[in-house]
mmCIF file of C-alpha atoms in Angstrom:
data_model
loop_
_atom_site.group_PDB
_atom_site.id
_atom_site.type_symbol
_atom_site.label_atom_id
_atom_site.label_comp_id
_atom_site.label_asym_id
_atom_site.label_seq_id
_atom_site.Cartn_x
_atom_site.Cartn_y
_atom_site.Cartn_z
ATOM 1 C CA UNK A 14 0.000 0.000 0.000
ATOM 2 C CA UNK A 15 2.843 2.189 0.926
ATOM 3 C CA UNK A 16 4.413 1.518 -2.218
ATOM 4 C CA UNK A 17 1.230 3.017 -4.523
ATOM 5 C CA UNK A 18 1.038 5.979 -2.655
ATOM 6 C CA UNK A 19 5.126 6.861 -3.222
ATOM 7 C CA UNK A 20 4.002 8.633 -6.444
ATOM 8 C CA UNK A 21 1.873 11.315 -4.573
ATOM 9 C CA UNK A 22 4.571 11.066 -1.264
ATOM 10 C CA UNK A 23 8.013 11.636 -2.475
ATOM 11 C CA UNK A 24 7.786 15.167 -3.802
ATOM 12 C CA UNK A 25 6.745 16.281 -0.472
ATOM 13 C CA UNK A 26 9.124 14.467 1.206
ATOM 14 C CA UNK A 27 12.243 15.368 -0.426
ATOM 15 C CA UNK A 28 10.604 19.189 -0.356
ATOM 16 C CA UNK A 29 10.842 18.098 3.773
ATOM 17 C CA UNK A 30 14.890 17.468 3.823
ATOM 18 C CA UNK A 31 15.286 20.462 3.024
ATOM 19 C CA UNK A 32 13.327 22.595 5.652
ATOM 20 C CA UNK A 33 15.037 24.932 7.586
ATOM 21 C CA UNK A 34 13.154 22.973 10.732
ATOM 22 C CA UNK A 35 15.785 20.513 12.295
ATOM 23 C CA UNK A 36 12.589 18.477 13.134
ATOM 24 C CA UNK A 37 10.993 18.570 9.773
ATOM 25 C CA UNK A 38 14.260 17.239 8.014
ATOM 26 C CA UNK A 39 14.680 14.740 10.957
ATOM 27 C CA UNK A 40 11.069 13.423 10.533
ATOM 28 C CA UNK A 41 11.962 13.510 7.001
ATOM 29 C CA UNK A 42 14.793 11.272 6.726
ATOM 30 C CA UNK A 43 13.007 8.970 9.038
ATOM 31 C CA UNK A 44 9.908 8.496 6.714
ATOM 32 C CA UNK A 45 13.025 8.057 4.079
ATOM 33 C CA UNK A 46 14.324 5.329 5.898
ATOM 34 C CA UNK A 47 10.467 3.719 6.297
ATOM 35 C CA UNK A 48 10.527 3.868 2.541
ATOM 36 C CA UNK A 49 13.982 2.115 1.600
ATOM 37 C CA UNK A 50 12.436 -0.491 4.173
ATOM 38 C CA UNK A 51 9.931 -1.949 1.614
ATOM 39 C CA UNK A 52 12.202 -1.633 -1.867
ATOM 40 C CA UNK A 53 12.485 -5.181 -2.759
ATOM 41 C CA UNK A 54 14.562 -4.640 -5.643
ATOM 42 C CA UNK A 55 18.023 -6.289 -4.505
ATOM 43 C CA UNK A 56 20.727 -4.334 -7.028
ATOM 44 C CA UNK A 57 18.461 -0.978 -5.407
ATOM 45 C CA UNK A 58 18.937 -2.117 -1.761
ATOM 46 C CA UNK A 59 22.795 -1.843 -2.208
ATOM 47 C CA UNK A 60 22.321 1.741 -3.797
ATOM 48 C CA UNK A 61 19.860 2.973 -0.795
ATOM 49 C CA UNK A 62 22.722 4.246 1.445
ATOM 50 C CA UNK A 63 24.479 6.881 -1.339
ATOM 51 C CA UNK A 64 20.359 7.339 -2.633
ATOM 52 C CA UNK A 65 19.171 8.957 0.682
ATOM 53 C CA UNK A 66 22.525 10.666 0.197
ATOM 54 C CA UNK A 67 21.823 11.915 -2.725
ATOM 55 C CA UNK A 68 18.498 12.678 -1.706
ATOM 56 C CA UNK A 69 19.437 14.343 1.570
ATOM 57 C CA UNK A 70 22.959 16.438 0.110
ATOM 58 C CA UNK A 71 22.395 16.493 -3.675
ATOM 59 C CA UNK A 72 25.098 18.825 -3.740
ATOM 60 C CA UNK A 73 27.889 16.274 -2.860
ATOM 61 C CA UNK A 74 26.204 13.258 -3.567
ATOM 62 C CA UNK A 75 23.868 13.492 -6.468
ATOM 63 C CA UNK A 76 26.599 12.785 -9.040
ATOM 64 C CA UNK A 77 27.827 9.799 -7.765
ATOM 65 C CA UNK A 78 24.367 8.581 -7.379
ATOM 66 C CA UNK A 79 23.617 9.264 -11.164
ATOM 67 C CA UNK A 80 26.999 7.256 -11.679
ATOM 68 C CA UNK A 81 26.252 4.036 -9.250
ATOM 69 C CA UNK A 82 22.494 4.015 -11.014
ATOM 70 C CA UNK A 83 24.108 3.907 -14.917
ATOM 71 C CA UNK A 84 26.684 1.568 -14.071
ATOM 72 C CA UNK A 85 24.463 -1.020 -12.098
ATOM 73 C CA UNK A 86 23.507 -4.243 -14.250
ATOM 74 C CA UNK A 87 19.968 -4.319 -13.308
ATOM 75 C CA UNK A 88 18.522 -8.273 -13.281
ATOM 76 C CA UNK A 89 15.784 -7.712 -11.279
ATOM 77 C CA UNK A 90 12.691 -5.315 -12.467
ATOM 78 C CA UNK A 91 12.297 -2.453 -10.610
ATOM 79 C CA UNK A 92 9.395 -2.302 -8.079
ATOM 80 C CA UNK A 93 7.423 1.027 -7.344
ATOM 81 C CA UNK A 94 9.017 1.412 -3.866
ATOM 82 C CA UNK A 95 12.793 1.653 -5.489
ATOM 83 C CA UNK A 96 11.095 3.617 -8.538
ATOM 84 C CA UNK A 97 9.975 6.329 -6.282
ATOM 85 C CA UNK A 98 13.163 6.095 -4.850
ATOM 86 C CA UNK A 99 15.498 6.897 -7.488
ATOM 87 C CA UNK A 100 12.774 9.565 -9.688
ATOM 88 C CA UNK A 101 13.530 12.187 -7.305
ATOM 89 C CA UNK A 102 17.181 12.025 -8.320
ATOM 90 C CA UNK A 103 16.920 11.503 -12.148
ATOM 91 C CA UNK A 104 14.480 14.144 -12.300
ATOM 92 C CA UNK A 105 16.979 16.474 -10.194
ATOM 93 C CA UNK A 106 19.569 15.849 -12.706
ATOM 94 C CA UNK A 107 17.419 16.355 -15.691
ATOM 95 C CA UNK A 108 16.356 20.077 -14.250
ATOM 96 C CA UNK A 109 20.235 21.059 -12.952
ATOM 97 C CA UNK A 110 22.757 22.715 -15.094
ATOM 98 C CA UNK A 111 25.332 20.076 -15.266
ATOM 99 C CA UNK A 112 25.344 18.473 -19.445
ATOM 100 C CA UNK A 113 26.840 15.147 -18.084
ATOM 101 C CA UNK A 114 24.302 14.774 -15.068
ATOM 102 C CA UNK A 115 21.487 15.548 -17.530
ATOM 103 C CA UNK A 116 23.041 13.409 -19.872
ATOM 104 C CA UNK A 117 23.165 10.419 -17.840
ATOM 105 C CA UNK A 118 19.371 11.176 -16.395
ATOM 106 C CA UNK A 119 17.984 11.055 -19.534
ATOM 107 C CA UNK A 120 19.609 7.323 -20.377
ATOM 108 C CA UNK A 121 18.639 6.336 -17.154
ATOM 109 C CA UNK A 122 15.166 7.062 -17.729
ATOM 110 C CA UNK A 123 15.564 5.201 -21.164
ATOM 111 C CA UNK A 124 16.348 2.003 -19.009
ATOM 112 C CA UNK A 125 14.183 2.681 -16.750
ATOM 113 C CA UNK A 126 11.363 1.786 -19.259
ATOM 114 C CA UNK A 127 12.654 -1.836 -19.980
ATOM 115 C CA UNK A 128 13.565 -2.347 -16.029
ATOM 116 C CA UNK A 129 10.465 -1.914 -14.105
ATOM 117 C CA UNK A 130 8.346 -4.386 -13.185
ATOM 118 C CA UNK A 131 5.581 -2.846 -15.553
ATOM 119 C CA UNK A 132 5.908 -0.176 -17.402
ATOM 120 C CA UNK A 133 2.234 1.296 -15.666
ATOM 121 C CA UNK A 134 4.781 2.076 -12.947
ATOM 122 C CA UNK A 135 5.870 5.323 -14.849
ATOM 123 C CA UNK A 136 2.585 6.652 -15.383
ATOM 124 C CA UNK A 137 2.973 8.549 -12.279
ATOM 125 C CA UNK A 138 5.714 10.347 -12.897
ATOM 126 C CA UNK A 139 5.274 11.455 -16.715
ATOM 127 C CA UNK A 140 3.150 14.450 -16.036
ATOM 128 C CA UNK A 141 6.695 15.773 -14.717
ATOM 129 C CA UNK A 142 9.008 13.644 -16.607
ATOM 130 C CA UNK A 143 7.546 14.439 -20.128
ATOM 131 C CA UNK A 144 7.464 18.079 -20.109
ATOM 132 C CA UNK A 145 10.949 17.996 -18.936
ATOM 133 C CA UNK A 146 12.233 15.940 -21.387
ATOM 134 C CA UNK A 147 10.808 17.907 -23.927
ATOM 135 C CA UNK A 148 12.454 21.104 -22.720
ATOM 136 C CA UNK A 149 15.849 19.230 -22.993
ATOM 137 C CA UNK A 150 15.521 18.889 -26.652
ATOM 138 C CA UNK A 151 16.704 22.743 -26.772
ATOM 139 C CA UNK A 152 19.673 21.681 -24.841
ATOM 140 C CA UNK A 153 22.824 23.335 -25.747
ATOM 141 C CA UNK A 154 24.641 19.937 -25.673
ATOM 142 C CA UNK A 155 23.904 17.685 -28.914
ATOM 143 C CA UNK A 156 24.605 14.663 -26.508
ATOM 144 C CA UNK A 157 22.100 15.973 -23.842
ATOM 145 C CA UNK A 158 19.617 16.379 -26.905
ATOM 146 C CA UNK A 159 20.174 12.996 -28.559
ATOM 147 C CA UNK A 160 19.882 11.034 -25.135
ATOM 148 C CA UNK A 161 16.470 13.138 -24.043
ATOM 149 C CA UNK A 162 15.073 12.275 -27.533
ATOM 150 C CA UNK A 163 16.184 8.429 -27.297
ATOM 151 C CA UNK A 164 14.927 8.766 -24.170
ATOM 152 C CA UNK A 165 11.358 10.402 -25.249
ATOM 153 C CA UNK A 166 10.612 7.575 -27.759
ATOM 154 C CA UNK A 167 11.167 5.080 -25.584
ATOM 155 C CA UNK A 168 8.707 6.052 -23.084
ATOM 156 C CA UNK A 169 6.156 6.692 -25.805
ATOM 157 C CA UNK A 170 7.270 3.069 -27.166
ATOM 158 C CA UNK A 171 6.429 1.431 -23.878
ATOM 159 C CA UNK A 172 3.630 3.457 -22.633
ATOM 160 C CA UNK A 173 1.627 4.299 -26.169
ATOM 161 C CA UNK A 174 0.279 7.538 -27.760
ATOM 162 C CA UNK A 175 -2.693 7.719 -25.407
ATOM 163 C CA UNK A 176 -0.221 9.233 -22.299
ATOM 164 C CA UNK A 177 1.382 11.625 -24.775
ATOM 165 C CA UNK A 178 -1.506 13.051 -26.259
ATOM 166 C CA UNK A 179 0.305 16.244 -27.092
ATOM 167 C CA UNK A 180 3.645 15.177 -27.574
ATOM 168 C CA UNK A 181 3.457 14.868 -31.338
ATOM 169 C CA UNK A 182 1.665 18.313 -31.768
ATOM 170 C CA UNK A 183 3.964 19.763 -29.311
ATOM 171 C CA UNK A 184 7.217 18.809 -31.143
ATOM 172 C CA UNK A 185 6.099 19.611 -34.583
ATOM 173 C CA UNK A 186 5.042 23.104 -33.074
ATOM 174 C CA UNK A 187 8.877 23.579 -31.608
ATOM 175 C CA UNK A 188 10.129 22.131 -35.255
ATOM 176 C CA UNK A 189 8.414 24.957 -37.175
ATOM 177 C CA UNK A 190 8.795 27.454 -34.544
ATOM 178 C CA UNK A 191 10.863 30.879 -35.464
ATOM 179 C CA UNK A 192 13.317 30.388 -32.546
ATOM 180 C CA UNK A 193 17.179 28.845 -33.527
ATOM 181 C CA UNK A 194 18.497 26.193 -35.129
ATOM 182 C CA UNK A 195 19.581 24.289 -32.292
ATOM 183 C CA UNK A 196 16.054 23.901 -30.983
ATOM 184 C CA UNK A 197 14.569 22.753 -34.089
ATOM 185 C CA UNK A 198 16.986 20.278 -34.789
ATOM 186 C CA UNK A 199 16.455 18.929 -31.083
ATOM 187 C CA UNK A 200 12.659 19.026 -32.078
ATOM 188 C CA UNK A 201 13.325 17.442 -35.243
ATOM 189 C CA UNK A 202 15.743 14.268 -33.125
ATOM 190 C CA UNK A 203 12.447 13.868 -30.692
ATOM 191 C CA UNK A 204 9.740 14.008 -33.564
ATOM 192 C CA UNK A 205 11.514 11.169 -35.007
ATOM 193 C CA UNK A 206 11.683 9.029 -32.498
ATOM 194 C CA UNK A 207 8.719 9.639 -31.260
ATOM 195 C CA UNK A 208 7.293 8.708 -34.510
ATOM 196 C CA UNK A 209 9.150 5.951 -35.132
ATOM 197 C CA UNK A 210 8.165 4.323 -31.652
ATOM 198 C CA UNK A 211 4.118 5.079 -32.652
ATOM 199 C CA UNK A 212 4.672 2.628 -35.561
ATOM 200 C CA UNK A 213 5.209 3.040 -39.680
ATOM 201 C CA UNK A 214 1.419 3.488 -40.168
ATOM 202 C CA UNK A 215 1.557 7.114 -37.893
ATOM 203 C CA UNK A 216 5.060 7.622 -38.936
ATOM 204 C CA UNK A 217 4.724 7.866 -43.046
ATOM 205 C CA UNK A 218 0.761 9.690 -41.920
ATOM 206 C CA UNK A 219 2.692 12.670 -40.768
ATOM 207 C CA UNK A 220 5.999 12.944 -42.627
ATOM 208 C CA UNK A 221 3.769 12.863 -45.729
ATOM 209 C CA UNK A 222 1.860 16.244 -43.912
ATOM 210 C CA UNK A 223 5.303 17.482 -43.364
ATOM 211 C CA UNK A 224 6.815 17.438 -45.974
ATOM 212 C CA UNK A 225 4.834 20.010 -48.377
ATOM 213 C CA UNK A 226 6.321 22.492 -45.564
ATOM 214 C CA UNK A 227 9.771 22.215 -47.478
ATOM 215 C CA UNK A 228 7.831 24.815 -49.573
ATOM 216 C CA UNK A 229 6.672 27.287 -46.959
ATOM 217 C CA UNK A 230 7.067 31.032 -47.398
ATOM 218 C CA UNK A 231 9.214 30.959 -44.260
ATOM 219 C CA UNK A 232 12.825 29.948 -44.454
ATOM 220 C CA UNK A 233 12.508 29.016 -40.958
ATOM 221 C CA UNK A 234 9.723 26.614 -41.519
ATOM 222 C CA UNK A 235 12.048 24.904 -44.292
ATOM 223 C CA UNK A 236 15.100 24.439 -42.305
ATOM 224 C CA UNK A 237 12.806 22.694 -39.826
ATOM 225 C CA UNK A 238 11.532 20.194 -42.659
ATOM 226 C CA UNK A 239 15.141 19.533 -43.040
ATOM 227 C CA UNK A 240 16.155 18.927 -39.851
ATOM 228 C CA UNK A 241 13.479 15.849 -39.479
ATOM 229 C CA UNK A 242 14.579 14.409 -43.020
ATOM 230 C CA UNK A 243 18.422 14.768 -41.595
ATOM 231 C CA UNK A 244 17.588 12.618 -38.504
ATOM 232 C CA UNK A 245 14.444 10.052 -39.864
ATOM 233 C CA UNK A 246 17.084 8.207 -41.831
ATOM 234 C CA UNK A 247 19.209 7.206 -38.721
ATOM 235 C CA UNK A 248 16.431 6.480 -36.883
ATOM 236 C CA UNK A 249 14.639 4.630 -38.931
ATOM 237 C CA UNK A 250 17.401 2.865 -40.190
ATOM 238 C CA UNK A 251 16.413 0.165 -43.342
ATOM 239 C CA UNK A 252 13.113 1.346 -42.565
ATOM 240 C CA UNK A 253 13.691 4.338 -44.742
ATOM 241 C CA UNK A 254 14.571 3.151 -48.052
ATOM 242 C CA UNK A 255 10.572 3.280 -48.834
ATOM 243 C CA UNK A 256 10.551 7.290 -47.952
ATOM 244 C CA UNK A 257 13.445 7.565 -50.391
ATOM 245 C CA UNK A 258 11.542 8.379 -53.712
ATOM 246 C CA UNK A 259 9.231 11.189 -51.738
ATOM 247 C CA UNK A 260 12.257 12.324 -49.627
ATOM 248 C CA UNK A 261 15.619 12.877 -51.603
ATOM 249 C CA UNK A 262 13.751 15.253 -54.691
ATOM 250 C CA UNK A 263 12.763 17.834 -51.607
ATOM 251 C CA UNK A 264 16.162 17.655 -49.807
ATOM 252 C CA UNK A 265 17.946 18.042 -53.563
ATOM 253 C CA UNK A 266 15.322 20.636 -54.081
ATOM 254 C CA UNK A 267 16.110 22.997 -51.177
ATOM 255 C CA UNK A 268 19.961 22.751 -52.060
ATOM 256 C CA UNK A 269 19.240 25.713 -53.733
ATOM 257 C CA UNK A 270 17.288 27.612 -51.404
ATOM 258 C CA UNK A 271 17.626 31.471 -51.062
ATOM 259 C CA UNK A 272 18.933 30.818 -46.893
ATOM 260 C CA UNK A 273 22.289 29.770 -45.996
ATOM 261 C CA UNK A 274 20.879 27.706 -43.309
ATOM 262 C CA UNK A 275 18.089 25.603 -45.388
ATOM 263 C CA UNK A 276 20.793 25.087 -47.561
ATOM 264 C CA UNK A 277 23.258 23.382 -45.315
ATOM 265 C CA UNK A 278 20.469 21.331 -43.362
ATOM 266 C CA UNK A 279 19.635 20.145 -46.305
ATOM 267 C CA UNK A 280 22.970 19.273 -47.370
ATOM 268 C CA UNK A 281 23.417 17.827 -44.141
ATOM 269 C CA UNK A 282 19.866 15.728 -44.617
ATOM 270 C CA UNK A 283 21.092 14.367 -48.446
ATOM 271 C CA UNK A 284 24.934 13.183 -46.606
ATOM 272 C CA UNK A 285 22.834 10.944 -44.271
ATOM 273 C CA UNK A 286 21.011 9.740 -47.053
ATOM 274 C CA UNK A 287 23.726 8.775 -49.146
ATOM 275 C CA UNK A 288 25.806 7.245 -46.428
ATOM 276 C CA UNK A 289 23.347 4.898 -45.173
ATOM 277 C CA UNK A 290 21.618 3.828 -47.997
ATOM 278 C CA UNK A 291 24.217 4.248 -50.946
ATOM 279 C CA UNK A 292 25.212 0.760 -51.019
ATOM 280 C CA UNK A 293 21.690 -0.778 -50.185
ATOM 281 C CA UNK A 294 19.167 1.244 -52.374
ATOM 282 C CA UNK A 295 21.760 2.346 -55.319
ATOM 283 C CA UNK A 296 19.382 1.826 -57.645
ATOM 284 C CA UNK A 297 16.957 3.823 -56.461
ATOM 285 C CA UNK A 298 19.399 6.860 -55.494
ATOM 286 C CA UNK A 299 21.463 6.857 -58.521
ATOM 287 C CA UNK A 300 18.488 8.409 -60.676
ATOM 288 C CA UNK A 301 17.846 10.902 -58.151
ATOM 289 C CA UNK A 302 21.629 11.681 -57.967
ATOM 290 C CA UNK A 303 22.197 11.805 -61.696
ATOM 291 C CA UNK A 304 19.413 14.386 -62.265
ATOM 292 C CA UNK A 305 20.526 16.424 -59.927
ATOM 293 C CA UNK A 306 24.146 16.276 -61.618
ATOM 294 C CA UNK A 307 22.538 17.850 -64.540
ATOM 295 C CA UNK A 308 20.193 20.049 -62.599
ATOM 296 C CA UNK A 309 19.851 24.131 -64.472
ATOM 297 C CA UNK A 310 20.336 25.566 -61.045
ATOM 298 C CA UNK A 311 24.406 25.262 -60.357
ATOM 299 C CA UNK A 312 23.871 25.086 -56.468
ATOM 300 C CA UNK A 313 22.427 21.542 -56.659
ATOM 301 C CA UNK A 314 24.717 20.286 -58.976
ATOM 302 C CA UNK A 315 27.890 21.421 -56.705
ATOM 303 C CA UNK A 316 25.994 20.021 -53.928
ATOM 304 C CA UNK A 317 25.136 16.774 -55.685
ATOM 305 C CA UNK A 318 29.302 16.469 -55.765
ATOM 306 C CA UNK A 319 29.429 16.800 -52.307
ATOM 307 C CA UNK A 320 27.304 13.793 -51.146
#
């Protein structure tokens, strides 16, 4: 019983260990204690010690926490007791300013969705642990961004489209948004694997909606397009050789845009192409390659050379 209410109990609690109140921080790390009592997780019941450290002086412990948690070969699922346990922690790394503790958050909470005893365990926690993810996509580290995105689909993989209602609308909005490039390529890295985790059927339903916006009045909006057709392919991986035909004429396209930046996303986007498929679907790229060898407009054809 203890164990279901943790969801609702821990915020509180950790909010308690750090009252000014002796007494409120001493009651605290008691009810802490009453907690690690019921984890039944064994790899977790080593870690309690440096947890409530962590949980108690993030400052000098929180780090080595993050460190124990990535390095521990989990062979037991984790229960809801040692869940609530370690959330508090990831989540404090995901928020703090350190790239390597949000880093290592993120790809915790990637394993976290093939460790738990069910993956219903999460639900709890994604009204936090969504949002926050998301807002790591802008990340100034690419690593932070790729792991938060991994991380992203991966919930969405396990848990379905029906707890991230928004999630699809909200990353297209940030991929199309007038803000910089970093933060639409980071929107770009979680639309795809977001998509890819909801399955081909959703995935081709909304690139094929996307991808008239290669021709939108804003350059903005174009460089965004990019972006996602610069990261599907990796993603995707062999998967992608069926978007080729609809996919390379738009990136060859926009090689000749009238913006430096559309042109080198796009550049970027055709590279990817060509190294992971040029062996495997040569037949189907040559054509596209050759035309745009001969292509009137002399951007494209340098371009073409470059791939």
């Amino acid at each position: 019983q203890l164990a279901n209410c943790l969801p609702q109990v821990m915020p509180k609690l950790t909010e308690s260990l750090k009252d000014a109140q002796s007494r409120v921080k001493d009651a605290g790390k008691a009810a802490l204690n009453q907690i690690a009592s019921v984890i039944q997780n064994p790899e977790v019941v080593e870690l309690v010690p440096l947890l409530k450290n962590a949980l108690i002086k993030p400052g000098e412990y929180l780090g080595l926490a993050l460190v124990a948690l990535e390095e521990t070969d989990f062979v037991n699922p984790i229960d809801a007791a040692s869940l609530a346990m370690i959330f508090p922690i990831v989540y404090r790394s995901l928020r703090g300013r350190s790239g390597a503790h949000k880093k290592r958050a993120a790809q915790i909470t990637a394993d976290m969705t093939h460790m738990v005893s069910t993956p219903t365990d999460l639900i709890p926690y994604l009204s936090r642990l969504s949002p926050q993810l998301e807002l790591l996509l802008t990340d100034g580290s690419p690593e932070v961004r790729l792991t938060s995105a991994r991380s992203l689909g991966r919930l969405v993989r396990s848990l379905g489209e029906e707890h991230f209602p928004d999630t699809v609308k909200t990353l297209c909005t940030g991929l199309f948004a007038d803000s910089t490039s970093v933060e639409r390529s980071g929107h770009a890295q979680g639309l795809c694997e977001v998509l890819v985790a909801l399955g081909p059927e959703r995935l081709e339903k909304v690139v094929s909606e996307l991808i008239p916006q290669a021709e939108h009045e804003h350059a903005y909006v174009r460089e965004g397009t990019m972006w996602m057709l610069a990261f599907l392919p990796a993603t995707m991986g062999m998967h992608f050789s069926s978007l080729i035909p609809d996919t390379l004429p738009v990136v060859l396209h926009r090689l000749c845009d009238d913006t430096d930046s559309v042109r080198e996303v796009s550049l970027r986007a055709g590279q990817v192409i060509i190294s992971q498929h040029g062996m495997s679907d040569t037949k189907v790229l040559l054509p596209l390659m050759e035309e745009g060898m001969f292509h009137e407009e002399w951007r494209i054809r340098k371009d073409v050379c470059h791939m």
